[in-house]
C-alpha positions as a printed Julia matrix, in Angstrom:
331×3 Matrix{Float64}:
  73.08   81.43  110.28
  75.91   81.02  107.78
  77.44   84.17  106.33
  76.67   84.87  102.67
  79.38   83.93  100.18
  80.84   85.95   97.33
  83.11   84.9    94.49
  85.23   87.75   93.08
  87.23   87.18   89.93
  90.31   89.35   89.67
  90.38   89.78   93.44
  94.02   90.87   93.5
  93.48   93.82   91.17
  92.56   97.32   92.3
  88.79   96.83   92.3
  88.99   93.3    93.63
  90.96   94.35   96.7
  88.63   97.21   97.55
  85.53   95.08   96.94
  86.84   92.16   98.99
  87.59   94.48  101.91
  84.12   96.0   101.61
  82.42   92.6   101.58
  84.48   91.21  104.45
  83.62   94.27  106.54
  79.93   93.61  105.78
  80.19   90.04  107.08
  80.59   88.14  103.81
  82.81   85.16  103.15
  84.99   85.99  100.15
  86.8    83.75   97.69
  88.62   85.32   94.77
  90.75   84.44   91.8
  94.16   85.59   90.67
  96.19   84.8    87.56
  98.14   81.53   87.85
 101.84   82.18   88.36
 101.3    85.76   89.52
 102.2    87.3    92.87
  98.53   88.07   93.45
  98.14   85.81   96.48
 100.97   87.59   98.28
  99.43   90.97   97.45
  96.04   89.83   98.69
  97.6    88.66  101.95
  98.74   92.23  102.6
  95.45   93.91  101.75
  92.69   91.32  102.32
  94.0    88.65  104.69
  90.46   87.43  105.37
  89.83   86.36  101.77
  90.71   83.03  100.16
  92.57   83.37   96.86
  92.59   80.67   94.17
  94.84   80.85   91.08
  92.52   80.31   88.11
  92.62   81.69   84.57
  89.25   83.26   83.74
  89.59   81.84   80.21
  89.63   78.29   81.6
  85.89   77.68   81.47
  86.03   74.23   83.1
  88.15   75.43   86.01
  85.92   78.44   86.61
  82.79   76.28   86.49
  84.37   73.86   88.98
  85.21   76.75   91.31
  81.62   78.01   91.13
  80.29   74.54   91.92
  82.65   74.17   94.88
  82.02   77.62   96.37
  78.25   77.86   95.77
  78.34   81.68   96.08
  75.37   83.94   96.61
  77.0    86.72   94.6
  79.45   86.53   91.69
  81.46   89.65   90.82
  83.34   89.39   87.55
  86.13   91.97   87.74
  88.88   90.04   85.99
  89.73   91.45   82.56
  92.39   92.76   80.26
  91.83   96.38   81.2
  93.89   98.37   78.7
  92.32   99.79   75.54
  95.79  100.44   74.14
  97.0    96.91   74.85
  93.89   95.43   73.26
  95.02   96.64   69.82
  98.17   94.51   70.04
  96.45   91.55   71.77
  92.99   91.36   70.16
  92.52   87.59   70.5
  93.46   87.52   74.18
  91.21   90.51   74.81
  88.23   88.88   73.09
  88.79   85.62   74.97
  89.13   87.24   78.39
  86.67   90.14   78.22
  84.04   88.5    76.04
  84.0    84.72   75.62
  85.07   83.98   79.22
  82.21   86.1    80.56
  79.67   84.21   78.46
  80.99   80.89   79.82
  80.93   82.17   83.39
  77.34   83.32   82.99
  76.36   79.91   81.61
  78.04   78.21   84.58
  76.19   80.53   86.96
  72.84   79.64   85.35
  73.64   75.92   85.77
  74.65   76.44   89.4
  71.44   78.34   90.14
  69.38   75.55   88.62
  71.21   72.91   90.69
  70.95   74.83   93.96
  67.34   75.84   93.45
  68.08   79.32   94.74
  69.12   82.67   93.29
  72.75   83.41   92.45
  73.33   87.06   91.53
  75.92   88.16   88.96
  77.73   91.49   88.54
  79.76   92.38   85.46
  82.25   95.25   85.33
  81.82   97.02   81.99
  83.35  100.23   80.7
  82.41  103.67   79.43
  84.76  102.99   76.51
  81.99  100.85   74.97
  80.09  104.01   74.06
  83.04  106.24   73.18
  84.79  106.89   69.89
  87.12  103.98   70.75
  84.12  101.62   70.55
  85.8    99.81   67.65
  88.75   98.81   69.82
  89.06   95.09   70.64
  88.63   96.06   74.3
  85.32   97.86   73.78
  83.97   95.19   71.43
  84.65   92.43   73.96
  83.06   94.44   76.79
  80.02   95.03   74.58
  79.75   91.28   73.96
  79.72   90.72   77.72
  76.99   93.34   78.17
  74.85   91.6    75.56
  75.36   88.27   77.32
  74.24   89.78   80.63
  71.01   91.03   79.06
  70.42   87.67   77.34
  70.83   85.61   80.52
  68.62   88.03   82.39
  65.83   87.94   79.83
  66.07   84.3    78.67
  67.17   82.48   81.84
  65.85   84.74   84.59
  69.32   85.26   86.04
  69.71   88.26   88.35
  72.54   89.75   86.32
  73.58   93.34   85.74
  76.54   95.38   84.57
  78.0    98.71   85.61
  79.31  101.1    82.97
  82.37  102.09   84.95
  83.96  105.44   84.3
  87.61  105.98   85.19
  88.07  105.03   88.83
  91.51  105.2    90.37
  93.51  104.58   93.52
  97.1   104.05   94.65
  96.58  100.37   93.73
  96.24  101.25   90.04
  98.84   99.69   87.76
 101.47  102.05   86.34
 100.22  100.96   82.91
  97.36  103.42   83.48
  98.07  107.07   82.77
  96.77  108.28   86.14
  99.22  106.18   88.12
 101.97  106.8    85.58
 101.56  110.52   86.24
 101.38  110.35   90.05
 104.31  107.95   90.22
 106.33  110.04   87.77
 105.67  113.24   89.69
 106.74  111.6    92.96
 109.93  110.18   91.5
 110.83  113.51   89.92
 110.23  115.18   93.29
 112.77  112.91   95.01
 115.27  113.15   92.14
 114.87  109.53   90.97
 113.71  110.61   87.49
 113.99  113.76   85.39
 110.99  113.67   83.06
 107.56  112.2    82.51
 106.87  110.93   79.0
 103.22  110.75   77.92
 101.12  110.22   74.79
  97.85  112.02   74.06
  97.23  114.92   76.44
  94.07  116.14   74.71
  91.57  114.03   76.63
  89.22  114.63   79.54
  87.78  111.96   81.8
  85.46  111.48   84.75
  87.94  110.33   87.41
  86.7   108.98   90.73
  87.98  106.93   93.68
  87.79  103.15   93.2
  87.27  102.55   96.91
  83.81  104.13   96.62
  82.76  102.45   93.41
  82.86   98.96   94.93
  80.12  100.01   97.35
  77.93  100.76   94.33
  78.77   97.33   92.85
  77.59   95.65   96.03
  74.45   97.77   96.14
  73.64   96.81   92.54
  73.31   93.17   93.59
  71.08   94.2    96.5
  68.3    95.84   94.49
  64.88   94.26   94.06
  65.33   93.9    90.32
  68.56   94.04   88.29
  69.45   97.33   86.66
  72.44   98.33   84.54
  73.96  101.63   85.63
  76.73  104.09   84.79
  79.06  104.78   87.71
  80.97  108.04   87.83
  81.23  111.44   89.47
  79.5   113.44   86.75
  82.45  115.84   86.5
  85.22  115.66   83.88
  88.77  116.98   84.11
  91.52  117.21   81.53
  94.73  115.25   81.62
  96.45  118.59   82.06
  94.43  119.16   85.23
  95.6   115.8    86.52
  99.24  116.58   85.75
  99.08  119.93   87.51
  97.34  118.45   90.57
  99.77  115.53   90.84
 102.89  117.67   90.65
 101.45  120.24   93.07
 100.77  117.43   95.56
 104.49  116.6    95.66
 105.61  120.24   95.85
 106.25  121.07   92.17
 104.16  124.07   91.08
 105.11  124.07   87.39
 105.11  120.55   85.94
 105.56  121.37   82.27
 109.38  121.55   82.17
 109.29  117.92   83.33
 106.69  116.63   80.84
 107.47  115.41   77.31
 105.0   114.15   74.73
 105.95  111.12   72.62
 103.82  110.43   69.5
 104.8   106.76   69.71
 102.6   106.45   72.81
  99.42  107.6    71.06
  96.59  105.06   70.81
  95.06  104.1    67.43
  91.8   105.59   68.75
  91.08  107.62   71.86
  87.82  109.19   72.97
  88.39  112.89   73.65
  85.78  113.4    76.36
  83.88  110.94   78.57
  81.73  111.86   81.56
  79.12  109.9    83.52
  75.55  110.78   84.33
  75.45  110.19   88.12
  71.68  110.5    88.46
  70.63  106.9    87.59
  72.88  105.45   90.32
  71.67  108.07   92.78
  68.05  107.18   92.03
  68.46  103.39   91.99
  71.06  102.94   94.73
  71.2   106.15   96.74
  74.87  106.27   95.72
  76.98  109.26   94.74
  80.74  109.61   94.59
  82.03  111.8    97.42
  85.81  111.83   96.96
  86.64  114.79   94.74
  89.18  114.96   91.93
  91.79  116.95   93.85
  91.59  114.68   96.88
  91.94  111.59   94.71
  94.99  112.87   92.83
  96.61  114.2    95.98
  96.08  110.87   97.72
  97.65  108.91   94.85
 100.6   111.29   94.53
 101.28  111.3    98.27
 101.26  107.49   98.36
 103.65  107.36   95.41
 105.87  109.86   97.21
 105.87  107.53  100.24
 106.75  104.62   97.95
 109.59  106.56   96.33
 111.06  107.41   99.72
 110.55  104.06  101.46
 110.72  101.5    98.66
 107.6    99.82  100.11
 105.2    99.15   97.24
 102.28   97.56   99.1
 100.93   98.7   102.46
  97.37   98.71  103.79
  97.95  102.28  104.98
  97.97  103.33  101.31
  94.34  102.39  100.68
  92.24  105.31  101.88
  92.61  109.09  101.42
  93.84  110.79  104.55
  93.88  114.29  103.07
  91.19  116.82  103.91
  91.09  118.36  100.44
  87.55  118.14   99.05
  85.79  119.44   95.99
  86.0   119.05   92.27
């Protein structure tokens, strides 16, 4: 019997790498996309050598439809996106095209493929908790909301097994330094080894539900294994402040008092930023039997320790960086 096939857009990003590894370990064949002209294929070769990576722009509807037709996947996971709320203010058209319009086209192509094959093709969409926050007017949140609406429409009008996860902040050492979590853990590590003197940040008055990305991909896979599609929030159910994260990151690299090293720059403030976001973990627990198990301190310590290893070795990508090895647990 042939192994089931999955198509993962954005495979070379944080979530894509963890999901591809999860699927491969479960016996799936995995094909994924990366941005044309990027170094994504080389990164994937280090982390997911068993996956096939194809350079395709998600906004190229014809190319994506052709890839779907060629691969005939059982599951489609759409993880590719412009993922920065802050960046979306300066690139609203690109954000709308990538996070909204491209998803609608991909859903349409999936419906056509399902009709041609005469069998079910299941579709997962990565959405964001920012859609319901006070930054809901951002181009990022608006585009993600458009994608959510398209999921519901294809489900109700075309019978497509399609669902979306409202993803709360999920992090790992594979996070881009454009995200504040990785900016903090990297900064703390580089200060610890004397490579930098200060960490410059924007708004510190926020709290978020931070979890480990390596666990969240298991929930994504489970969502496409349910009897009927259901949209779910994914998070730990516990919020921490950015100050908590700073303290934990610096402590992990041996600096007990971080504040002499931290400077706030008003120029880095977003036009809008939700002060507090936290998930309700109960719907995912009820529908999937899934709860996050990696605690906040373990997550931050893991990221900071990996960035310390990077600062000392100069090696940016290594499969040994993927999973927490610390024994620190708890919230």
